[in-house]
Amino acid sequence: MRLAPGVGLVYGDLAMSELPKAYEPTEVEKSWYQAWLDAKCFEADPASEKPAYSIVIPPPNVTGILHLGHVLNNTIQDILARRARQKGCEVLWLPGTDHAGIATQTKVERQLREEEGKTRRDIGREAFLEKVWEWKEKHGGIIIKQLKRLGCSCDWSRERFTMDQDYSRWVSQVFAELFNEGLIYRGKRMVNWCPVSLTALSDEEVIPKKQNSKLYYLKYELVDEPGKYLEVATTRPETLMGDVAVAVNPKDERYGKYVGKLVRRPFPEAEIPVLADDHVDPEFGTGALKITPAHDKADFEIGVRHELEIIDVFHPDGSVNCPEVPELDGLDRFVARKKAAAMLEENGLLIKVEEHENNVGFSERADVPIEPRISMQWFLRYPETERTAKAVATGRIQYRPTRWAKTHANWMDGIQDWCVSRQLWWGHRIPVWYRKEKVAALRDAESLTLADLEAGDLHVSEEPPSDPENWVQDDDVLDTWFSSWLWPFATMEKPGEESDLVKKFYPTTDLVTGPDIIFFWVARMIMAGFRFKDELPFRNVFFTSIIRDIQGRKMSKSLGNSPDPIDLMEKYGADGLRFGLMRTAPIGADLRFDEAQIEEGRNFANKIYNACRFRRMSGAEARVDFQASSCDHLRPYHLDILAKCDELAEKVEAAFADYRFNEVGQQLYEFLWSEFCDKFLEAVKGDLREEAEPARREATLGVFDVVMARYLQLLHPYMPHLTEELCARMGYQAKGTFLMEKTLPEAGLLDGVESAMIDDGRGRATAVYESAARLRNLKAEYRLAARKDVRFVVRHGADWLEAEADILALLSGAAEVTRAEEYQPEQGTPGAVTSAGEIFMPLDGLIDVEAEKIRLDKEIEKNTKEVAKSKGKLGNEKFIANAKPEVVALERQRLVEWEGKLGQLQKMRDNLG
RNA sequence: GGUCGAUUAGCUCAGUGGUAGAGCGCUUGCUUCACACGCAAGAUGUCACUGGUUCAAAUCCAGUAUCGACCACCA
């Protein structure tokens, strides 16, 4: 049965008291999400008068599936968005997905291989791209659906994709603009080449990994002095065919005499020079370095300095390309390594092999060692680096935690040009066309310049040439991040027109993302924002924790240690998952995921649900108009919980202001469980019975409702579905309206109530709660915890004792609590000194006098220690002089309490003889 | 090698000068008319180590150890 949104959404006409004992989130969550969508609650109105609040989602890979990192990240964004709505903002949370060049293409290629046994080249560019689009249509919606399941309040009417037509136009236009400015250029450079994906990669896509390698010591014969050798050490003997020199440090006295001489490269045989270069470390290996400019970044630079030849000995796929050495030609580079070493050994040129740990750069996607390789690529010299560095350094863009600003600064400091071209097909094709008859020359040109453009041989623009038959487009596509860096504004408007959306919502307010993509994305977005909108793209960046497994390992598919969030949601509810994760997620440190945390979230949802269920058993009509200031029957427990609720609102506000999401969660948890349920509800339980005095009953129902209604609103950003459900079901929210759209009132629940009355009530409530705990403890010590017939007798009781005696009895599980100032306890009667008075538990001889003596002695000892400690402090002149006045006052008060209690305990003890 | 971070109960984590905390787990007792996804009571800590500053340090400073991240790398 599906009713109108607002009331009885899921459980139909069942009264709350007839509901299942345990909260069942699944259906509730789905129904409310649909109700919000139907009512267009998430849609942003650029024409709104309200202050703007905006976030753009870090777009997940279009074919990706939800993992815990997404859950954490998007829950935080949803909390921010929902909280902003409650604070009266017009909220735009703009969602979308990223085409994720290599990742997606790799998946489709794998499918093609598995299903049809073909490669992308077999079917051609056009057919392949069709397949990718098909794949995107089929799998692209998954992560979006999963985000909806989580409860994300994104404006789905504005969902974007980095390969949408308008978005693509932005990418091309930006490319053309930067080319015209000379910031984008084409050149033959040493790049990180992935031999599996067959494309160049940016430095950021290379992951250094520690490897146990071998260091081969080999020797080159001196041409002039046959029989004499120069020894070198290398981890890569398979590149030997590309060696064009041996380098030594100019300061190295051992080798000075060899500089300028020739040595013999064994295969293919050649004479190569020995030269001096500062880069060489005399301490490492033999102090002599073989130079392979084609396959090592440092060697390449040495090669440039000494004008050496570049000999590429690999095919793009990493196999050896060296017909002169048929033994190695065609072998995979790792096979060739062993073979080359064996060949050296046969010739007596291998001296020794040592175990050696070194760092090898791996391709992020394909997870194989990258091959440094010379190739023709497009590069970008970053724009606006100074403004970007400054904006972060000065805090104009606020990084949280702030220490990431330093990481940002370090990267900006040593920033290298960005290789933006990829030899892939899935992505934004580089918007460069070569005139047909000149294409060969232009493609091989060492550089392309504006002169080529002016000569009409080159076309660089977001618009294809009008006479396409005369042109050939560049084969490469752009790095995925070359589109992502435009995300904050390219999602909001078409190129060349300022949209209402941008006017209202740009720059965005908060960005929530992982610190692992500061370089990939965050820093680049700032540069793009400055360059193309002349404005920073966001004001705050909140970096989330990285989620690890319980052993501290990164979550990864291959380890199988990454729980499926959908399973967790089915088991614990989306709200349970959200709350459990948020309550423990540390700010600024890694999070070790433990499913027990999520279970806690579910249990918490159940607790709230049951508190409401309990309330509903006492009548369906909600007292939403209840005013504490005009109620004559407020009891201490009412005042206490109302005050705590107001305090909660303040604490939550303060924690939100600092983005301390775990603290918000903790405060919400403690209030409901420890204060509201354990104390308040237990104290006023009797008032909810039908036979209770009507005025008391009304007051308690009223207080319950206003506190719960306010509480649910405060909790809403964390547990949106549950709170919406309960507000509807409890009648706190009028039919057809939504909690999620309700503004958070500024007024406190106790506004208008005299503060003296509040203080008096809270004092009593606190005394009752504390005393009850002390009495329960006393009962438990005498193994009477379960007995309900215990009577307590109070001496020197507080003046309000009679008024609260029934509650004290209820909370301590006693038959009654009575005042008797002249009471003389029998020898051995256990007792406790509490803020409500000296309370005895007469047991008519059941108690062992000696046992009670021991118990009291222990307590006296403890109190004596505290008194001594406190006296020591207060007797210290420097403490009095230096400590804050309130600290001293607190200490004085404490001492008085300890001393009073100690005296009373002492008297009790004396009575026992 | 450089930078940054972490080290608090068996576990996951709060706590940032002034009485060591939460949840889970553990022990004991409760089928108490909201909740066993629960209630009550309890045990468990040289706050990594060594110095220093201070009347007072888990908290501030310096150093040490261990773990981790990032950056740069010696082939």
Tab-separated table of N, CA, C and O in Angstrom, chain A residues 94 136 171 260 323 363 420 618 626 700 714 763 778 802 811:
chain	number	residue	atom	x	y	z
A	94	LEU	N	25.201	19.514	-7.256
A	94	LEU	CA	25.204	19.154	-8.662
A	94	LEU	C	25.924	17.820	-8.890
A	94	LEU	O	27.115	17.715	-8.625
A	136	LYS	N	28.420	2.272	-21.610
A	136	LYS	CA	28.089	3.391	-20.712
A	136	LYS	C	26.581	3.435	-20.453
A	136	LYS	O	26.143	3.640	-19.320
A	171	VAL	N	35.656	21.648	-23.210
A	171	VAL	CA	36.986	21.038	-23.227
A	171	VAL	C	37.758	21.494	-24.468
A	171	VAL	O	38.907	21.924	-24.382
A	260	GLY	N	86.602	10.728	-21.838
A	260	GLY	CA	87.039	11.041	-23.197
A	260	GLY	C	87.472	9.819	-23.964
A	260	GLY	O	87.581	9.855	-25.187
A	323	PRO	N	66.689	-5.818	-34.092
A	323	PRO	CA	66.990	-6.925	-35.023
A	323	PRO	C	68.479	-7.260	-35.052
A	323	PRO	O	68.845	-8.391	-35.377
A	363	SER	N	52.149	1.686	-13.643
A	363	SER	CA	50.977	2.327	-14.219
A	363	SER	C	49.802	2.146	-13.269
A	363	SER	O	49.521	1.047	-12.810
A	420	VAL	N	49.089	15.943	-21.569
A	420	VAL	CA	47.628	15.837	-21.621
A	420	VAL	C	47.112	14.903	-22.705
A	420	VAL	O	45.921	14.633	-22.792
A	618	SER	N	0.856	6.022	24.017
A	618	SER	CA	0.106	6.861	24.938
A	618	SER	C	-0.740	7.884	24.195
A	618	SER	O	-1.045	8.940	24.721
A	626	PHE	N	3.052	22.769	21.828
A	626	PHE	CA	3.393	22.882	23.250
A	626	PHE	C	4.447	23.972	23.474
A	626	PHE	O	5.463	24.024	22.773
A	700	THR	N	4.137	16.001	30.118
A	700	THR	CA	5.141	15.046	29.656
A	700	THR	C	4.991	14.752	28.162
A	700	THR	O	5.977	14.714	27.424
A	714	LEU	N	17.383	18.031	14.127
A	714	LEU	CA	18.839	18.124	14.243
A	714	LEU	C	19.516	16.890	13.668
A	714	LEU	O	20.595	16.950	13.087
A	763	GLY	N	19.017	21.278	38.695
A	763	GLY	CA	19.745	20.849	39.883
A	763	GLY	C	19.087	19.626	40.501
A	763	GLY	O	19.759	18.636	40.833
A	778	LEU	N	24.493	0.503	45.020
A	778	LEU	CA	24.469	-0.057	46.374
A	778	LEU	C	23.736	-1.398	46.364
A	778	LEU	O	24.189	-2.390	46.948
A	802	GLU	N	10.775	15.087	49.201
A	802	GLU	CA	9.445	14.481	49.113
A	802	GLU	C	8.879	14.555	47.705
A	802	GLU	O	8.266	13.621	47.204
A	811	LEU	N	13.568	5.106	39.778
A	811	LEU	CA	14.830	4.985	39.052
A	811	LEU	C	15.822	4.055	39.745
A	811	LEU	O	16.670	3.448	39.099
